[in-house]
mmCIF file of C-alpha atoms and ligand atoms in Angstrom:
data_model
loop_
_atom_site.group_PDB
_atom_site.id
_atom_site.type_symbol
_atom_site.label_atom_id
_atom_site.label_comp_id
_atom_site.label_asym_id
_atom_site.label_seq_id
_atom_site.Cartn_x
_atom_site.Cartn_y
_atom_site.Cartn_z
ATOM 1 C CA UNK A 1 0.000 0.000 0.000
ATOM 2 C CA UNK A 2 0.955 3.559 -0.980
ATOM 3 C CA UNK A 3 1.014 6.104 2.279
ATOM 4 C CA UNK A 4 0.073 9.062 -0.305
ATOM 5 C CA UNK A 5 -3.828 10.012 0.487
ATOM 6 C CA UNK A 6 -6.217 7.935 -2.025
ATOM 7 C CA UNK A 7 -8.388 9.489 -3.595
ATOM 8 C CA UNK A 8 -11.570 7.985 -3.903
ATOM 9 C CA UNK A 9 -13.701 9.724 -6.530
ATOM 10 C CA UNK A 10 -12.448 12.665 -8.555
ATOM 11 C CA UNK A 11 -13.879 15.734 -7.254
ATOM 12 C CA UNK A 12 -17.116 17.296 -9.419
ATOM 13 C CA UNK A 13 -16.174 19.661 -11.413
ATOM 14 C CA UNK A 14 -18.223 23.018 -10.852
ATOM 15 C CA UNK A 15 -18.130 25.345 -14.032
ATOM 16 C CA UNK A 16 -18.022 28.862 -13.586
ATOM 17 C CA UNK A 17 -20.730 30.747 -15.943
ATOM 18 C CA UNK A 18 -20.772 34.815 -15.235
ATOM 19 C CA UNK A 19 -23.621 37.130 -16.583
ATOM 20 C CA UNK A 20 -21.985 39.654 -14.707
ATOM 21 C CA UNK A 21 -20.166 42.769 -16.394
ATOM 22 C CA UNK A 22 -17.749 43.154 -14.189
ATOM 23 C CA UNK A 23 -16.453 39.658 -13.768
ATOM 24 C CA UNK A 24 -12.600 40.359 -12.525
ATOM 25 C CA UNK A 25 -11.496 36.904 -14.770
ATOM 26 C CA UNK A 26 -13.282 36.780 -17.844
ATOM 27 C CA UNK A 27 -14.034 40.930 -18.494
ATOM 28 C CA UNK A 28 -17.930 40.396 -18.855
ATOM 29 C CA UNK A 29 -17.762 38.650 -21.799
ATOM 30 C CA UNK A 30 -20.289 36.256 -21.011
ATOM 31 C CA UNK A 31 -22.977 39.937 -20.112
ATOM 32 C CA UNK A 32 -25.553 38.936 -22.912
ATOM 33 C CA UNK A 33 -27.977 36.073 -22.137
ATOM 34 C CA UNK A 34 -27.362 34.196 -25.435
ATOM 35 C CA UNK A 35 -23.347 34.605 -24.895
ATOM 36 C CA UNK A 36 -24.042 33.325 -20.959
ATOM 37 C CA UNK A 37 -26.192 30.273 -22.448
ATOM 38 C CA UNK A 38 -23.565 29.430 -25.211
ATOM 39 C CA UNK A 39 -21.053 30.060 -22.539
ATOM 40 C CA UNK A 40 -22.526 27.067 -20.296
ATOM 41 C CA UNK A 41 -23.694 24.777 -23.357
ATOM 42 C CA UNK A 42 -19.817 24.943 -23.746
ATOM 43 C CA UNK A 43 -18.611 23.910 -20.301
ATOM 44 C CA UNK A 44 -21.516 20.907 -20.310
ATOM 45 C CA UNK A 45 -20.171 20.116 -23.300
ATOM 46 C CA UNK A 46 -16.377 20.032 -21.954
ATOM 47 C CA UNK A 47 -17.607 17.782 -18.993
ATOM 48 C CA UNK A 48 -18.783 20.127 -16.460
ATOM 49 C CA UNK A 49 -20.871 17.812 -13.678
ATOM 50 C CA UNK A 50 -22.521 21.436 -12.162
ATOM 51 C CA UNK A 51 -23.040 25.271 -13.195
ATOM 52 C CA UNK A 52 -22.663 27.712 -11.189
ATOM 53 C CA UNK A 53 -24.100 31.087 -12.447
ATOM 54 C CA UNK A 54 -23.534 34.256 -11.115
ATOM 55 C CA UNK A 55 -24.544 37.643 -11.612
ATOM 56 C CA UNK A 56 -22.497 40.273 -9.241
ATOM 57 C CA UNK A 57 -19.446 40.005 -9.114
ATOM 58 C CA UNK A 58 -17.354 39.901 -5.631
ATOM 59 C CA UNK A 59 -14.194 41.745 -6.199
ATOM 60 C CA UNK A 60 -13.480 44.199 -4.249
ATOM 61 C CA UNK A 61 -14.473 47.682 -5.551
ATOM 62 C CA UNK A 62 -17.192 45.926 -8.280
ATOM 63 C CA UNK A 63 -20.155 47.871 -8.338
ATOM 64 C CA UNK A 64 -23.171 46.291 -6.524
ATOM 65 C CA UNK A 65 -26.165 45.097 -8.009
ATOM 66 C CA UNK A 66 -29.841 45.306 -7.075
ATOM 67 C CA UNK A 67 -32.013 41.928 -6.622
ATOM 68 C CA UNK A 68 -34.025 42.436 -9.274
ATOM 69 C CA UNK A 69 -31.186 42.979 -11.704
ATOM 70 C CA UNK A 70 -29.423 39.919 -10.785
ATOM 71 C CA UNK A 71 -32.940 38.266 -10.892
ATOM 72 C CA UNK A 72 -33.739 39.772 -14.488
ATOM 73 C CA UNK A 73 -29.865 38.790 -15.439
ATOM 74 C CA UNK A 74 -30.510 35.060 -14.046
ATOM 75 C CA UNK A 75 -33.924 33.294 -13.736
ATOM 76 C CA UNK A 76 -34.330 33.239 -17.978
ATOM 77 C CA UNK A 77 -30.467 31.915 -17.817
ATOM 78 C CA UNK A 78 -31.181 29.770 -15.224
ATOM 79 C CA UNK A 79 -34.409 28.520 -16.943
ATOM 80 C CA UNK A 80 -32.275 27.923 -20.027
ATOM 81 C CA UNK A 81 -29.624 26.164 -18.872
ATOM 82 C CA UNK A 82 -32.119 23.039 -17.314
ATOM 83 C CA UNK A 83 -34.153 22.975 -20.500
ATOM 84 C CA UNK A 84 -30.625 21.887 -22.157
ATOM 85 C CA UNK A 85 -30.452 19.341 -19.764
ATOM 86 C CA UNK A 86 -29.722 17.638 -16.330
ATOM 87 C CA UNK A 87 -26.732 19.613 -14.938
ATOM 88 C CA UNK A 88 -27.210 20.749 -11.656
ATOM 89 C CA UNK A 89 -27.147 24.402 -11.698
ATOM 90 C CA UNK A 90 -26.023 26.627 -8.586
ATOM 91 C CA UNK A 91 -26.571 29.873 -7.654
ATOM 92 C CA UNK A 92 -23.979 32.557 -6.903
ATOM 93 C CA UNK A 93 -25.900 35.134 -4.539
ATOM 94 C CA UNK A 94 -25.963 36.974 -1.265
ATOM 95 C CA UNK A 95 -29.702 38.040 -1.522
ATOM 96 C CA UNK A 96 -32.281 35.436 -0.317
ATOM 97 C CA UNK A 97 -34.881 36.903 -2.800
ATOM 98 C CA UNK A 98 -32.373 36.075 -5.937
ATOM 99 C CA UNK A 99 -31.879 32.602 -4.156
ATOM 100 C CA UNK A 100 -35.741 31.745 -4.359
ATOM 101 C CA UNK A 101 -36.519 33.350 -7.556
ATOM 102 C CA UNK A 102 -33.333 30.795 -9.034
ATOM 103 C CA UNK A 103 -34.389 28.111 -7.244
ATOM 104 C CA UNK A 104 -37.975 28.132 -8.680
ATOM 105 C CA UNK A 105 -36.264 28.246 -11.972
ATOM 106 C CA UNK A 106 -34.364 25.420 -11.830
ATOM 107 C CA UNK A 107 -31.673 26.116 -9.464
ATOM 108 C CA UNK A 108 -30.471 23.227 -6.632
ATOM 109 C CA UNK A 109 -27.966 24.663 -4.916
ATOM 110 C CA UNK A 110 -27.416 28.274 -3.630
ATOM 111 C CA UNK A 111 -23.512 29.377 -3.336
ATOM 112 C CA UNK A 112 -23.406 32.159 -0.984
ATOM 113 C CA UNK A 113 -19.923 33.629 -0.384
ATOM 114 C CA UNK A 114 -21.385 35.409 2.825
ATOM 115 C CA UNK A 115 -22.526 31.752 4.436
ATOM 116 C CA UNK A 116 -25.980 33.194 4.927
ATOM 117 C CA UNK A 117 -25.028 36.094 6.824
ATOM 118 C CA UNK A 118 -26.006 38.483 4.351
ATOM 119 C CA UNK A 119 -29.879 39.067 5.656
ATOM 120 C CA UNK A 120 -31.383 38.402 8.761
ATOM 121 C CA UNK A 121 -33.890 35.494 6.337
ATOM 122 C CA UNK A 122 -30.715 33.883 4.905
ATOM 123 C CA UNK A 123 -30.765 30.948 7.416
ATOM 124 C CA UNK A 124 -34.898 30.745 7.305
ATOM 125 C CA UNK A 125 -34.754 30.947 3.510
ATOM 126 C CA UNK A 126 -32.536 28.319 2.662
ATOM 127 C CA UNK A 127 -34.544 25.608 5.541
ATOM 128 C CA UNK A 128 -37.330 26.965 3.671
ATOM 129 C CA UNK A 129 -36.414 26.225 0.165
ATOM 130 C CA UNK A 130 -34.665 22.901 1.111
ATOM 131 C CA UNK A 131 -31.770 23.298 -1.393
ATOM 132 C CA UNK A 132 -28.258 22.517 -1.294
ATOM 133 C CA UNK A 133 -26.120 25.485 0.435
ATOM 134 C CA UNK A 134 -22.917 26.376 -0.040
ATOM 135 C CA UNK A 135 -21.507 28.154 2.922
ATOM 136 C CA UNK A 136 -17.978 30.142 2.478
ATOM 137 C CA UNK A 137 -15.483 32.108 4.354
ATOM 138 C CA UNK A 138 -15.216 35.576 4.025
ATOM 139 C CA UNK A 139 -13.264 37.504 6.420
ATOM 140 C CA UNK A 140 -15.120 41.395 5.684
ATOM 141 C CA UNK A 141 -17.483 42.294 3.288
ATOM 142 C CA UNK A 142 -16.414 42.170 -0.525
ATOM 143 C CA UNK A 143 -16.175 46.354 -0.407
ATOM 144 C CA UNK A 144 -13.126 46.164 2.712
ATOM 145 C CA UNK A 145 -12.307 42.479 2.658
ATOM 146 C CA UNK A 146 -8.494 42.914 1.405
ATOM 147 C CA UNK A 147 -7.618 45.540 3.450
ATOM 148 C CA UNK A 148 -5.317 43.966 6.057
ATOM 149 C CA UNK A 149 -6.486 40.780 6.982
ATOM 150 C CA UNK A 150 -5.264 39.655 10.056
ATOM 151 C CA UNK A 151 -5.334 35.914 11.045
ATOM 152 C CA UNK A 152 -3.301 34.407 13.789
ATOM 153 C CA UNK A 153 -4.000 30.572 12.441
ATOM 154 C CA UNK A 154 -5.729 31.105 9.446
ATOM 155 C CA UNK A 155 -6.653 27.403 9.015
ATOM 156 C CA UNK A 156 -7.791 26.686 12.260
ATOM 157 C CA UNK A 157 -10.117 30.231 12.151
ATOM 158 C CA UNK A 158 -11.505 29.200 8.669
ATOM 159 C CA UNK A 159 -12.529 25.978 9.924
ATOM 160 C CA UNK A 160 -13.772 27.103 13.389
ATOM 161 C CA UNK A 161 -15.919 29.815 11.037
ATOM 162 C CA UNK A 162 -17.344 26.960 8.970
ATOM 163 C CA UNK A 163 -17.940 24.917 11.490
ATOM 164 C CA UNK A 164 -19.851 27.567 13.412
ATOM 165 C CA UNK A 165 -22.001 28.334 10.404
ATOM 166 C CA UNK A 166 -22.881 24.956 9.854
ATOM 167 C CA UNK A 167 -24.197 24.440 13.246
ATOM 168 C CA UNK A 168 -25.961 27.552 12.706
ATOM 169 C CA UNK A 169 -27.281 26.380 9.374
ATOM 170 C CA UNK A 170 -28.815 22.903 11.000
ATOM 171 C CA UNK A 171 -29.954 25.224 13.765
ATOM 172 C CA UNK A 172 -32.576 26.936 11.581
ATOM 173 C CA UNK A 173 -33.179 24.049 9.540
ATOM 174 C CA UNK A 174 -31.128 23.159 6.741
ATOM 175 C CA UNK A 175 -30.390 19.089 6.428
ATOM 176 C CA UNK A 176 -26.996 18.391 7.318
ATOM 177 C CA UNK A 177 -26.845 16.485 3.802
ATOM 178 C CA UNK A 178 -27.616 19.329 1.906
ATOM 179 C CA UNK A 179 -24.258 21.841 3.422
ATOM 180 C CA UNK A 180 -21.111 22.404 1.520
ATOM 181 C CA UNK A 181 -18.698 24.037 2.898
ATOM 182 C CA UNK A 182 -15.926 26.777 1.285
ATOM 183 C CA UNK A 183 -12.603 27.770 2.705
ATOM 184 C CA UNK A 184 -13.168 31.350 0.403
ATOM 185 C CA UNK A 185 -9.823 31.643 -1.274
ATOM 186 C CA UNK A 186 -8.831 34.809 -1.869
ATOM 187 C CA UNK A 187 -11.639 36.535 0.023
ATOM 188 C CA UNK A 188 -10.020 38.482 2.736
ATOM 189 C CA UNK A 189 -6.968 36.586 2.647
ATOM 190 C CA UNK A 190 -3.505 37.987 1.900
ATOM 191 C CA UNK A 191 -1.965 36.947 -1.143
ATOM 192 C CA UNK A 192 0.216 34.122 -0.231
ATOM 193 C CA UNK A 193 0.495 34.775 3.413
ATOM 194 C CA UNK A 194 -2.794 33.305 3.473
ATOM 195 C CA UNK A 195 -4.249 31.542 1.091
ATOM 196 C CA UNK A 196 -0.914 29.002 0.479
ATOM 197 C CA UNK A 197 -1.865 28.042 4.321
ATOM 198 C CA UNK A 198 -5.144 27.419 3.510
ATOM 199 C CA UNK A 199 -4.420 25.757 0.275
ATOM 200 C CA UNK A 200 -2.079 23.247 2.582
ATOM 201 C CA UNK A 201 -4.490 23.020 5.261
ATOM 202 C CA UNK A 202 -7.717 21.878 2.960
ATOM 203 C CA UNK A 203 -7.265 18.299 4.484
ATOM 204 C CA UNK A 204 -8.730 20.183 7.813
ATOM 205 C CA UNK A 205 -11.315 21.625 6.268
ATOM 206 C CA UNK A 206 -12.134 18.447 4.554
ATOM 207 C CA UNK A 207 -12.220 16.546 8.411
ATOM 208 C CA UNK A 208 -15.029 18.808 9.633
ATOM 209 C CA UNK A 209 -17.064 15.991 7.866
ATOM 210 C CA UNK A 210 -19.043 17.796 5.102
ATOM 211 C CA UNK A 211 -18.320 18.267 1.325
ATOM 212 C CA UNK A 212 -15.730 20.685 0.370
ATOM 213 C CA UNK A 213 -15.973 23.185 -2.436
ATOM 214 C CA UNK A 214 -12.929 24.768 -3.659
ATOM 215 C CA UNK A 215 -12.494 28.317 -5.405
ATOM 216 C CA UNK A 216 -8.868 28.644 -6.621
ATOM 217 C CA UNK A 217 -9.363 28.982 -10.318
ATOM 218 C CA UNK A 218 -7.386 32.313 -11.752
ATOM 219 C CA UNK A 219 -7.295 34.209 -8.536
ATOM 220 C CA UNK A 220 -4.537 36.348 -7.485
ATOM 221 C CA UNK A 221 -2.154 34.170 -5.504
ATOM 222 C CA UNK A 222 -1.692 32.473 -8.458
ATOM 223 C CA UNK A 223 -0.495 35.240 -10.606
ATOM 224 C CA UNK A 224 1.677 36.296 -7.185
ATOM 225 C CA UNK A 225 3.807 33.125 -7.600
ATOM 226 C CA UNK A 226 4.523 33.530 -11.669
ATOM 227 C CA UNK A 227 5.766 37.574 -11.742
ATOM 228 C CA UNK A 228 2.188 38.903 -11.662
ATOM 229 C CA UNK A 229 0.659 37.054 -15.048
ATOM 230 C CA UNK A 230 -2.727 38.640 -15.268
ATOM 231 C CA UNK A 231 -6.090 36.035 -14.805
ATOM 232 C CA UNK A 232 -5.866 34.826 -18.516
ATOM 233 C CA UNK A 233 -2.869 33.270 -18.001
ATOM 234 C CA UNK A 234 -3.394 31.429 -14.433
ATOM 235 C CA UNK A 235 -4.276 28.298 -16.021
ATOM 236 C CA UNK A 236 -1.523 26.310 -14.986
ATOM 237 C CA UNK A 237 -1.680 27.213 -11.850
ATOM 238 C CA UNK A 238 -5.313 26.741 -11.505
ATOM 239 C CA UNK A 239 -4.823 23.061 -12.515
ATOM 240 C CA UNK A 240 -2.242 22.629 -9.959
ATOM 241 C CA UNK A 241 -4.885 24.223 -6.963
ATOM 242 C CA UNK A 242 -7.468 21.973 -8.414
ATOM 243 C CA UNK A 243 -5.193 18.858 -8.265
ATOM 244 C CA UNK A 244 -4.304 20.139 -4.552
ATOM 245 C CA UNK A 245 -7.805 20.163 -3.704
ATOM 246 C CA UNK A 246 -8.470 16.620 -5.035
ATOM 247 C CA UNK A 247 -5.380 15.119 -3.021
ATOM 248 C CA UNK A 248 -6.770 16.797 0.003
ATOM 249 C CA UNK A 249 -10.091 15.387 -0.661
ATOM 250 C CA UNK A 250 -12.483 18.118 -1.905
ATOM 251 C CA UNK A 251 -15.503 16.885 -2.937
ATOM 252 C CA UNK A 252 -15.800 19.621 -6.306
ATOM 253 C CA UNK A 253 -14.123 22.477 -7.420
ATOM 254 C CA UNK A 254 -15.435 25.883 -9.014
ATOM 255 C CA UNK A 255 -13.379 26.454 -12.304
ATOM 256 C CA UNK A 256 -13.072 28.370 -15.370
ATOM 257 C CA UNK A 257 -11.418 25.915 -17.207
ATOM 258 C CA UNK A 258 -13.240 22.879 -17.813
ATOM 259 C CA UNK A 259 -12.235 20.712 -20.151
ATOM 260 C CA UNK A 260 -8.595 20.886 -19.096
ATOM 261 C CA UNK A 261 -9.762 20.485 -15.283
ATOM 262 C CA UNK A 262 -11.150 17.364 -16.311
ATOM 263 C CA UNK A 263 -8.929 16.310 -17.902
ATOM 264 C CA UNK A 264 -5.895 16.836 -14.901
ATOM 265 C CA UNK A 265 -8.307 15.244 -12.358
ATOM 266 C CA UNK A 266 -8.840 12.275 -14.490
ATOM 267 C CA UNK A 267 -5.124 11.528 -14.799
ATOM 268 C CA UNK A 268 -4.392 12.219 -11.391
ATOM 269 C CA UNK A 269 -7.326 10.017 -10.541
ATOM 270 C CA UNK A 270 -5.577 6.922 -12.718
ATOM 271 C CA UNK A 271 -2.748 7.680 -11.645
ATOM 272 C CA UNK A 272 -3.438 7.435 -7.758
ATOM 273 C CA UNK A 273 -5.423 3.701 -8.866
ATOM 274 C CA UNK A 274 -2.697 2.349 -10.734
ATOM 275 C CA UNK A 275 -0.348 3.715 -7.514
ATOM 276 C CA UNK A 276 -2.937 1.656 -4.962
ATOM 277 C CA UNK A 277 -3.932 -1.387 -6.651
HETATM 278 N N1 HH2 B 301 -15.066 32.780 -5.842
HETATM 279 C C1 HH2 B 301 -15.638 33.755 -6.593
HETATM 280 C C2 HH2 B 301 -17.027 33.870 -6.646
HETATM 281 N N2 HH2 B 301 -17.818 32.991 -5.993
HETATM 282 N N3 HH2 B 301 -18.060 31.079 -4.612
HETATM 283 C C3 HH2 B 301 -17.498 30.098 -3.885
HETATM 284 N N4 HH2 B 301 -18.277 29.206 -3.242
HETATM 285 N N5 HH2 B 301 -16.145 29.965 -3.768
HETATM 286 C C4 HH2 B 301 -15.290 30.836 -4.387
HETATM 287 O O1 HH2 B 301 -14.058 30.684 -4.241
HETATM 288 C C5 HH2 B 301 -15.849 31.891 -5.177
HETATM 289 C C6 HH2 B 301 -17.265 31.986 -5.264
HETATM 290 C C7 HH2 B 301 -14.781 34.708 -7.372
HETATM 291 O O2 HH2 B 301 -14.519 34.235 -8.701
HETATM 292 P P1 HH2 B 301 -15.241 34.713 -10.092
HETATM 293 O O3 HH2 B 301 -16.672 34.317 -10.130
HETATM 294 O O4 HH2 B 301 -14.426 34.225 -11.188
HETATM 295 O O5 HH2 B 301 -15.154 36.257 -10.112
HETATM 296 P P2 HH2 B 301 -16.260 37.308 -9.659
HETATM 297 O O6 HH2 B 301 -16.208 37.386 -8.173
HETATM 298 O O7 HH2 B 301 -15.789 38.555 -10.304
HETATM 299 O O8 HH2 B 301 -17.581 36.852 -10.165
#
């Protein structure tokens, strides 16, 4: 027997689909509802197991967006996307209202990069609706969240966080089955002081017991270890965080990059099989 981890099912692949104009990795392109819909008939295509749509962005400084623009940008996408087919599409919102207005159009699983902080109904709303939740760390609010973050064990503090909003998640009703749980790369987290921590430590995150999403694809730390390359060309190193996250057990990653996601966790995968059996 091998002593390196063994990995027991590649993690999902989550593809990333933005009808946002403000997106910080792909520029907006993807604003117009026919580009977003050819945008995630692509990713399906390339192998994506879930969509996750989004329609403000979260970098810092991005300009927010009412709920009934994000609702007017995603319900038709949303309602698009499962007429295509039968991949599982999330939703990438704060605001409860958004949440329910995606979820009656097709949406299973809300993402929400405040771990239902955001409104007093967050909890009550997502017992109520009975979908999958996503619940990430944020240290701040998107506006302030990179100004000096200060963390005296930064893995240990993520996962107390998460574990904390969990129990507060069961609390008001949510199944335990149906929570994820985020370690929110990159969102109030310095550079490398931070997130390469938390990128070492996901096999802690992973032991609080419930599945792990990971968000590492074209964010800054990346470009901070090859001389600054802008998002566009982070895809190397976005394969590598993706292959972390699959040795450290996470149970689906949240990607630009499909197809050659896919294909890096499927030779990783045979790899670790031939290496074990
Ligand atoms: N990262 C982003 C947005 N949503 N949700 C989860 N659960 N985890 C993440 O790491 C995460 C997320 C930021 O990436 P992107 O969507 O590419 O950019 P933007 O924030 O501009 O939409």
């Amino acid at each position: 027997m091998s002593s390196q981890p063994q990995i027991i099912a590649r993690p999902k692949v989550m593809g990333i689909v933005n009808a946002t104009p403000d997106s910080f990795s792909d520029g907006g392109r993807f604003l117009a509802p026919e580009a977003a819909l050819d945008h995630a008939r692509r990713l399906i295509a390339e192998g994506a197991d879930i969509l996750d749509v989004g329609a403000e962005s979260t970098r810092p400084g991005a300009q927010p967006v009412t709920a009934e623009a994000e609702v007017e940008r995603l319900v038709p996408l949303i309602a698009a996307i499962r007429a295509e087919g039968s991949v599982p599409v999330s939703v990438d919102t704060m605001k409860p209202q958004v949440a329910r207005a995606a979820m009656a159009a097709g949406a299973t699983i809300w993402n929400d990069v405040t771990a239902l902080r955001h409104a007093p109904e967050s909890l009550a709303t997502a017992a109520d609706l009975g979908c999958e939740v996503v619940l990430m760390h944020m240290k701040g609010e998107p506006r302030t969240m990179q100004a000096e973050p200060h963390y005296d064990d930064v893995v240990g503090e993520v996962a107390a966080f998460l574990a904390e909003r969990a129990r507060a998640a069961m609390a008001a009703g949510v199944a335990r089955e149906k929570i994820w749980l985020d370690p929110g790369i990159g969102f109030g987290k310095h550079m490398l002081r931070h997130n390469l921590p938390l990128m070492a430590g996901l096999d802690r995150i992973v032991a609080l017991g419930f599945p792990v999403l990971l968000g590492a694809s074209r964010k800054a730390f990346i470009g901070a270890l090859d001389g600054g390359a802008g998002p566009d060309q982070r895809l190397g190193g976005s394969i590598a965080a993706a292959l972390a996250g699959a040795s450290a057990g996470v149970a689906a990653v949240r990607v630009h990059d499909v197809r050659e996601t896919v294909q890096a966790l499927a030779v990783q995968a045979a790899i670790y099989k031939a290496r074990s059996s």
